[in-house]
PDB file of C-alpha atoms in Angstrom:
ATOM      1  CA  MET A   1     -24.371-135.343 -33.795  1.00  0.00           C
ATOM      2  CA  SER A   2     -21.735-137.469 -32.069  1.00  0.00           C
ATOM      3  CA  ASP A   3     -22.422-140.084 -29.405  1.00  0.00           C
ATOM      4  CA  HIS A   4     -20.114-140.680 -26.441  1.00  0.00           C
ATOM      5  CA  LYS A   5     -20.128-143.056 -23.484  1.00  0.00           C
ATOM      6  CA  LEU A   6     -18.770-141.511 -20.274  1.00  0.00           C
ATOM      7  CA  VAL A   7     -18.118-142.650 -16.734  1.00  0.00           C
ATOM      8  CA  VAL A   8     -18.398-139.692 -14.344  1.00  0.00           C
ATOM      9  CA  ASP A   9     -17.441-140.506 -10.753  1.00  0.00           C
ATOM     10  CA  GLY A  10     -18.447-144.134 -11.321  1.00  0.00           C
ATOM     11  CA  GLN A  11     -21.797-143.427 -13.027  1.00  0.00           C
ATOM     12  CA  ASN A  12     -22.443-144.254 -16.691  1.00  0.00           C
ATOM     13  CA  PHE A  13     -23.739-141.553 -19.046  1.00  0.00           C
ATOM     14  CA  SER A  14     -24.576-141.421 -22.724  1.00  0.00           C
ATOM     15  CA  LEU A  15     -23.805-138.028 -24.204  1.00  0.00           C
ATOM     16  CA  ARG A  16     -24.846-136.754 -27.617  1.00  0.00           C
ATOM     17  CA  THR A  17     -23.138-133.603 -28.863  1.00  0.00           C
ATOM     18  CA  GLY A  18     -23.511-131.398 -31.886  1.00  0.00           C
ATOM     19  CA  PRO A  19     -22.862-127.789 -32.853  1.00  0.00           C
ATOM     20  CA  GLY A  20     -24.274-125.708 -29.999  1.00  0.00           C
ATOM     21  CA  VAL A  21     -26.205-128.565 -28.352  1.00  0.00           C
ATOM     22  CA  CYS A  22     -25.623-131.363 -25.876  1.00  0.00           C
ATOM     23  CA  ALA A  23     -28.062-134.076 -24.790  1.00  0.00           C
ATOM     24  CA  THR A  24     -28.029-136.682 -22.031  1.00  0.00           C
ATOM     25  CA  ASP A  25     -30.825-138.734 -20.470  1.00  0.00           C
ATOM     26  CA  GLY A  26     -33.294-137.310 -23.003  1.00  0.00           C
ATOM     27  CA  ARG A  27     -32.585-133.703 -21.944  1.00  0.00           C
ATOM     28  CA  GLN A  28     -31.135-131.394 -24.583  1.00  0.00           C
ATOM     29  CA  VAL A  29     -29.493-128.064 -23.749  1.00  0.00           C
ATOM     30  CA  THR A  30     -27.935-125.324 -25.827  1.00  0.00           C
ATOM     31  CA  THR A  31     -24.221-124.924 -25.222  1.00  0.00           C
ATOM     32  CA  ASP A  32     -21.341-122.637 -26.085  1.00  0.00           C
ATOM     33  CA  ILE A  33     -17.859-123.667 -25.009  1.00  0.00           C
ATOM     34  CA  ALA A  34     -14.801-121.439 -25.307  1.00  0.00           C
ATOM     35  CA  ARG A  35     -11.266-121.834 -24.029  1.00  0.00           C
ATOM     36  CA  ALA A  36     -10.595-119.139 -21.404  1.00  0.00           C
ATOM     37  CA  GLY A  37      -7.017-120.093 -20.534  1.00  0.00           C
ATOM     38  CA  ASP A  38      -4.692-123.027 -20.036  1.00  0.00           C
ATOM     39  CA  GLY A  39      -7.033-125.820 -18.910  1.00  0.00           C
ATOM     40  CA  LEU A  40      -9.867-123.335 -18.197  1.00  0.00           C
ATOM     41  CA  TYR A  41     -13.089-123.213 -20.216  1.00  0.00           C
ATOM     42  CA  SER A  42     -16.109-120.956 -20.263  1.00  0.00           C
ATOM     43  CA  VAL A  43     -19.153-123.200 -20.677  1.00  0.00           C
ATOM     44  CA  ILE A  44     -22.539-121.598 -21.278  1.00  0.00           C
ATOM     45  CA  VAL A  45     -25.441-123.995 -20.763  1.00  0.00           C
ATOM     46  CA  ASP A  46     -28.918-122.662 -21.542  1.00  0.00           C
ATOM     47  CA  GLY A  47     -27.655-119.108 -21.006  1.00  0.00           C
ATOM     48  CA  ARG A  48     -25.860-119.756 -17.670  1.00  0.00           C
ATOM     49  CA  GLN A  49     -22.083-119.379 -17.645  1.00  0.00           C
ATOM     50  CA  HIS A  50     -19.841-121.813 -15.802  1.00  0.00           C
ATOM     51  CA  PHE A  51     -16.056-121.865 -15.575  1.00  0.00           C
ATOM     52  CA  VAL A  52     -14.650-125.388 -15.795  1.00  0.00           C
ATOM     53  CA  SER A  53     -11.041-126.260 -15.040  1.00  0.00           C
ATOM     54  CA  VAL A  54      -9.892-129.458 -16.755  1.00  0.00           C
ATOM     55  CA  SER A  55      -6.666-131.201 -15.774  1.00  0.00           C
ATOM     56  CA  PRO A  56      -4.636-133.125 -18.346  1.00  0.00           C
ATOM     57  CA  PRO A  57      -5.599-136.764 -18.899  1.00  0.00           C
ATOM     58  CA  CYS A  58      -4.154-139.212 -16.403  1.00  0.00           C
ATOM     59  CA  ASP A  59      -4.833-142.961 -16.463  1.00  0.00           C
ATOM     60  CA  GLY A  60      -7.318-142.461 -19.297  1.00  0.00           C
ATOM     61  CA  SER A  61      -9.502-139.938 -17.477  1.00  0.00           C
ATOM     62  CA  LEU A  62      -9.811-136.195 -16.922  1.00  0.00           C
ATOM     63  CA  THR A  63     -10.511-134.248 -13.770  1.00  0.00           C
ATOM     64  CA  ALA A  64     -12.982-131.384 -14.214  1.00  0.00           C
ATOM     65  CA  CYS A  65     -13.673-128.786 -11.514  1.00  0.00           C
ATOM     66  CA  THR A  66     -16.597-126.363 -11.465  1.00  0.00           C
ATOM     67  CA  ALA A  67     -18.520-124.525  -8.751  1.00  0.00           C
ATOM     68  CA  GLY A  68     -16.352-126.106  -6.083  1.00  0.00           C
ATOM     69  CA  LEU A  69     -17.044-129.663  -7.216  1.00  0.00           C
ATOM     70  CA  THR A  70     -14.540-132.051  -8.742  1.00  0.00           C
ATOM     71  CA  PHE A  71     -15.491-134.791 -11.213  1.00  0.00           C
ATOM     72  CA  ARG A  72     -13.402-137.612 -12.657  1.00  0.00           C
ATOM     73  CA  ILE A  73     -14.481-138.261 -16.257  1.00  0.00           C
ATOM     74  CA  ALA A  74     -13.508-141.159 -18.495  1.00  0.00           C
ATOM     75  CA  VAL A  75     -14.555-141.375 -22.132  1.00  0.00           C
ATOM     76  CA  VAL A  76     -14.896-145.056 -22.867  1.00  0.00           C
ATOM     77  CA  ASP A  77     -15.299-147.403 -25.767  1.00  0.00           C
ATOM     78  CA  PRO A  78     -18.882-148.711 -25.508  1.00  0.00           C
ATOM     79  CA  ARG A  79     -17.588-152.306 -25.849  1.00  0.00           C
ATOM     80  CA  GLN A  80     -15.564-151.830 -22.637  1.00  0.00           C
ATOM     81  CA  LEU A  81     -18.124-149.853 -20.610  1.00  0.00           C
ATOM     82  CA  PRO A  82     -18.911-152.555 -17.997  1.00  0.00           C
ATOM     83  CA  ALA A  83     -15.204-153.017 -17.142  1.00  0.00           C
ATOM     84  CA  ALA A  84     -14.571-149.277 -17.080  1.00  0.00           C
ATOM     85  CA  ALA A  85     -17.554-148.656 -14.810  1.00  0.00           C
ATOM     86  CA  ALA A  86     -16.400-151.341 -12.408  1.00  0.00           C
ATOM     87  CA  ASN A  87     -12.966-149.739 -12.154  1.00  0.00           C
ATOM     88  CA  ALA A  88     -14.077-146.088 -12.061  1.00  0.00           C
ATOM     89  CA  GLY A  89     -13.272-144.345  -8.821  1.00  0.00           C
ATOM     90  CA  SER A  90     -11.297-147.300  -7.505  1.00  0.00           C
ATOM     91  CA  GLU A  91      -8.276-145.179  -6.663  1.00  0.00           C
ATOM     92  CA  GLY A  92      -9.917-144.014  -3.453  1.00  0.00           C
ATOM     93  CA  VAL A  93      -8.555-140.468  -3.468  1.00  0.00           C
ATOM     94  CA  GLY A  94     -10.495-137.477  -4.748  1.00  0.00           C
ATOM     95  CA  GLN A  95      -8.788-134.181  -5.404  1.00  0.00           C
ATOM     96  CA  VAL A  96     -10.559-130.871  -4.964  1.00  0.00           C
ATOM     97  CA  ARG A  97      -9.107-128.309  -7.366  1.00  0.00           C
ATOM     98  CA  ALA A  98      -9.461-124.577  -7.863  1.00  0.00           C
ATOM     99  CA  PRO A  99     -11.914-123.907 -10.713  1.00  0.00           C
ATOM    100  CA  MET A 100     -10.232-120.586 -11.596  1.00  0.00           C
ATOM    101  CA  PRO A 101      -7.383-118.364 -10.423  1.00  0.00           C
ATOM    102  CA  GLY A 102      -7.947-116.673  -7.077  1.00  0.00           C
ATOM    103  CA  LYS A 103      -6.876-116.385  -3.450  1.00  0.00           C
ATOM    104  CA  VAL A 104      -7.625-118.780  -0.579  1.00  0.00           C
ATOM    105  CA  VAL A 105      -9.587-116.875   2.078  1.00  0.00           C
ATOM    106  CA  ALA A 106     -10.446-119.778   4.397  1.00  0.00           C
ATOM    107  CA  VAL A 107      -9.621-123.437   5.000  1.00  0.00           C
ATOM    108  CA  LEU A 108     -12.644-125.112   6.621  1.00  0.00           C
ATOM    109  CA  VAL A 109     -11.142-128.558   7.341  1.00  0.00           C
ATOM    110  CA  LYS A 110      -7.939-130.115   8.588  1.00  0.00           C
ATOM    111  CA  GLU A 111      -6.034-133.252   7.702  1.00  0.00           C
ATOM    112  CA  GLY A 112      -7.585-136.411   9.156  1.00  0.00           C
ATOM    113  CA  GLN A 113     -11.047-134.864   9.506  1.00  0.00           C
ATOM    114  CA  SER A 114     -14.078-136.830   8.287  1.00  0.00           C
ATOM    115  CA  VAL A 115     -16.207-135.012   5.724  1.00  0.00           C
ATOM    116  CA  LYS A 116     -19.561-135.635   4.064  1.00  0.00           C
ATOM    117  CA  SER A 117     -20.427-135.247   0.406  1.00  0.00           C
ATOM    118  CA  GLY A 118     -21.101-131.564  -0.297  1.00  0.00           C
ATOM    119  CA  GLN A 119     -19.309-130.320   2.821  1.00  0.00           C
ATOM    120  CA  GLY A 120     -17.296-127.116   2.399  1.00  0.00           C
ATOM    121  CA  LEU A 121     -13.510-127.570   2.407  1.00  0.00           C
ATOM    122  CA  VAL A 122     -11.843-124.378   1.185  1.00  0.00           C
ATOM    123  CA  VAL A 123     -13.105-120.897   0.287  1.00  0.00           C
ATOM    124  CA  VAL A 124     -11.453-119.251  -2.724  1.00  0.00           C
ATOM    125  CA  GLU A 125     -12.032-115.634  -3.724  1.00  0.00           C
ATOM    126  CA  ALA A 126     -12.076-115.092  -7.470  1.00  0.00           C
ATOM    127  CA  MET A 127     -13.365-112.093  -9.388  1.00  0.00           C
ATOM    128  CA  LYS A 128     -14.563-110.454  -6.114  1.00  0.00           C
ATOM    129  CA  MET A 129     -16.729-113.480  -5.265  1.00  0.00           C
ATOM    130  CA  GLN A 130     -16.095-116.072  -2.584  1.00  0.00           C
ATOM    131  CA  ASN A 131     -16.565-119.660  -3.780  1.00  0.00           C
ATOM    132  CA  GLU A 132     -16.787-122.548  -1.334  1.00  0.00           C
ATOM    133  CA  MET A 133     -15.101-125.645  -2.723  1.00  0.00           C
ATOM    134  CA  ARG A 134     -17.023-128.719  -1.568  1.00  0.00           C
ATOM    135  CA  ALA A 135     -16.273-132.425  -1.249  1.00  0.00           C
ATOM    136  CA  ALA A 136     -17.698-134.409  -4.163  1.00  0.00           C
ATOM    137  CA  SER A 137     -17.940-137.468  -1.899  1.00  0.00           C
ATOM    138  CA  GLY A 138     -17.576-138.338   1.752  1.00  0.00           C
ATOM    139  CA  GLY A 139     -14.337-139.574   3.274  1.00  0.00           C
ATOM    140  CA  THR A 140     -11.358-138.422   5.267  1.00  0.00           C
ATOM    141  CA  VAL A 141      -9.285-135.358   4.424  1.00  0.00           C
ATOM    142  CA  ALA A 142      -5.977-136.872   3.308  1.00  0.00           C
ATOM    143  CA  SER A 143      -4.245-133.533   2.785  1.00  0.00           C
ATOM    144  CA  VAL A 144      -4.842-129.800   2.614  1.00  0.00           C
ATOM    145  CA  ALA A 145      -2.469-128.170   0.130  1.00  0.00           C
ATOM    146  CA  VAL A 146      -3.264-124.494   0.805  1.00  0.00           C
ATOM    147  CA  ARG A 147      -3.466-121.920   3.604  1.00  0.00           C
ATOM    148  CA  PRO A 148      -5.462-118.687   3.868  1.00  0.00           C
ATOM    149  CA  GLY A 149      -3.805-116.009   1.756  1.00  0.00           C
ATOM    150  CA  ASP A 150      -2.295-118.445  -0.757  1.00  0.00           C
ATOM    151  CA  PRO A 151      -2.789-117.550  -4.430  1.00  0.00           C
ATOM    152  CA  VAL A 152      -4.091-120.418  -6.580  1.00  0.00           C
ATOM    153  CA  ALA A 153      -4.225-121.032 -10.313  1.00  0.00           C
ATOM    154  CA  ALA A 154      -7.014-122.826 -12.149  1.00  0.00           C
ATOM    155  CA  GLY A 155      -6.627-126.548 -11.555  1.00  0.00           C
ATOM    156  CA  ASP A 156      -4.380-126.277  -8.479  1.00  0.00           C
ATOM    157  CA  ILE A 157      -5.040-128.982  -5.887  1.00  0.00           C
ATOM    158  CA  LEU A 158      -6.640-127.524  -2.755  1.00  0.00           C
ATOM    159  CA  ALA A 159      -7.297-130.722  -0.794  1.00  0.00           C
ATOM    160  CA  SER A 160      -7.477-134.494  -1.224  1.00  0.00           C
ATOM    161  CA  ILE A 161     -10.196-136.778   0.178  1.00  0.00           C
ATOM    162  CA  ALA A 162      -9.531-140.497   0.734  1.00  0.00           C
TER     163      ALA A 162
END
């Protein structure tokens, strides 16, 4: 088993991983992770499949998108965890990205609009299912990068929240 310290959207987590298992906060789950494409992973957790789009590291952290939610993840050295936690999320802009390839069928917000955490922003159709991409946190829509009918690839920016 390997131990990791993570900061996910400003919250500290301890993660323990091993072959086919993952544990955090005393909860252990069975896992199977496979690469499904460039930056796209199939993650099976306790028998439920999730597609996770991971953008390349930037400023020491990754951006992971799944089920319409976007998370900023930093793997940190435990000796530097307090400083990393204090700085996590300080950029003030959150990007909502497409979790998999598809087509934009609806844009639910416009630039300058205030949104709440969990509010729907963009609807993307992928694999004959419509997926509503939601804001991970409240704020103001800084930009909308897509229009209905636009094709999107996994990891493409759909909107930014400031």
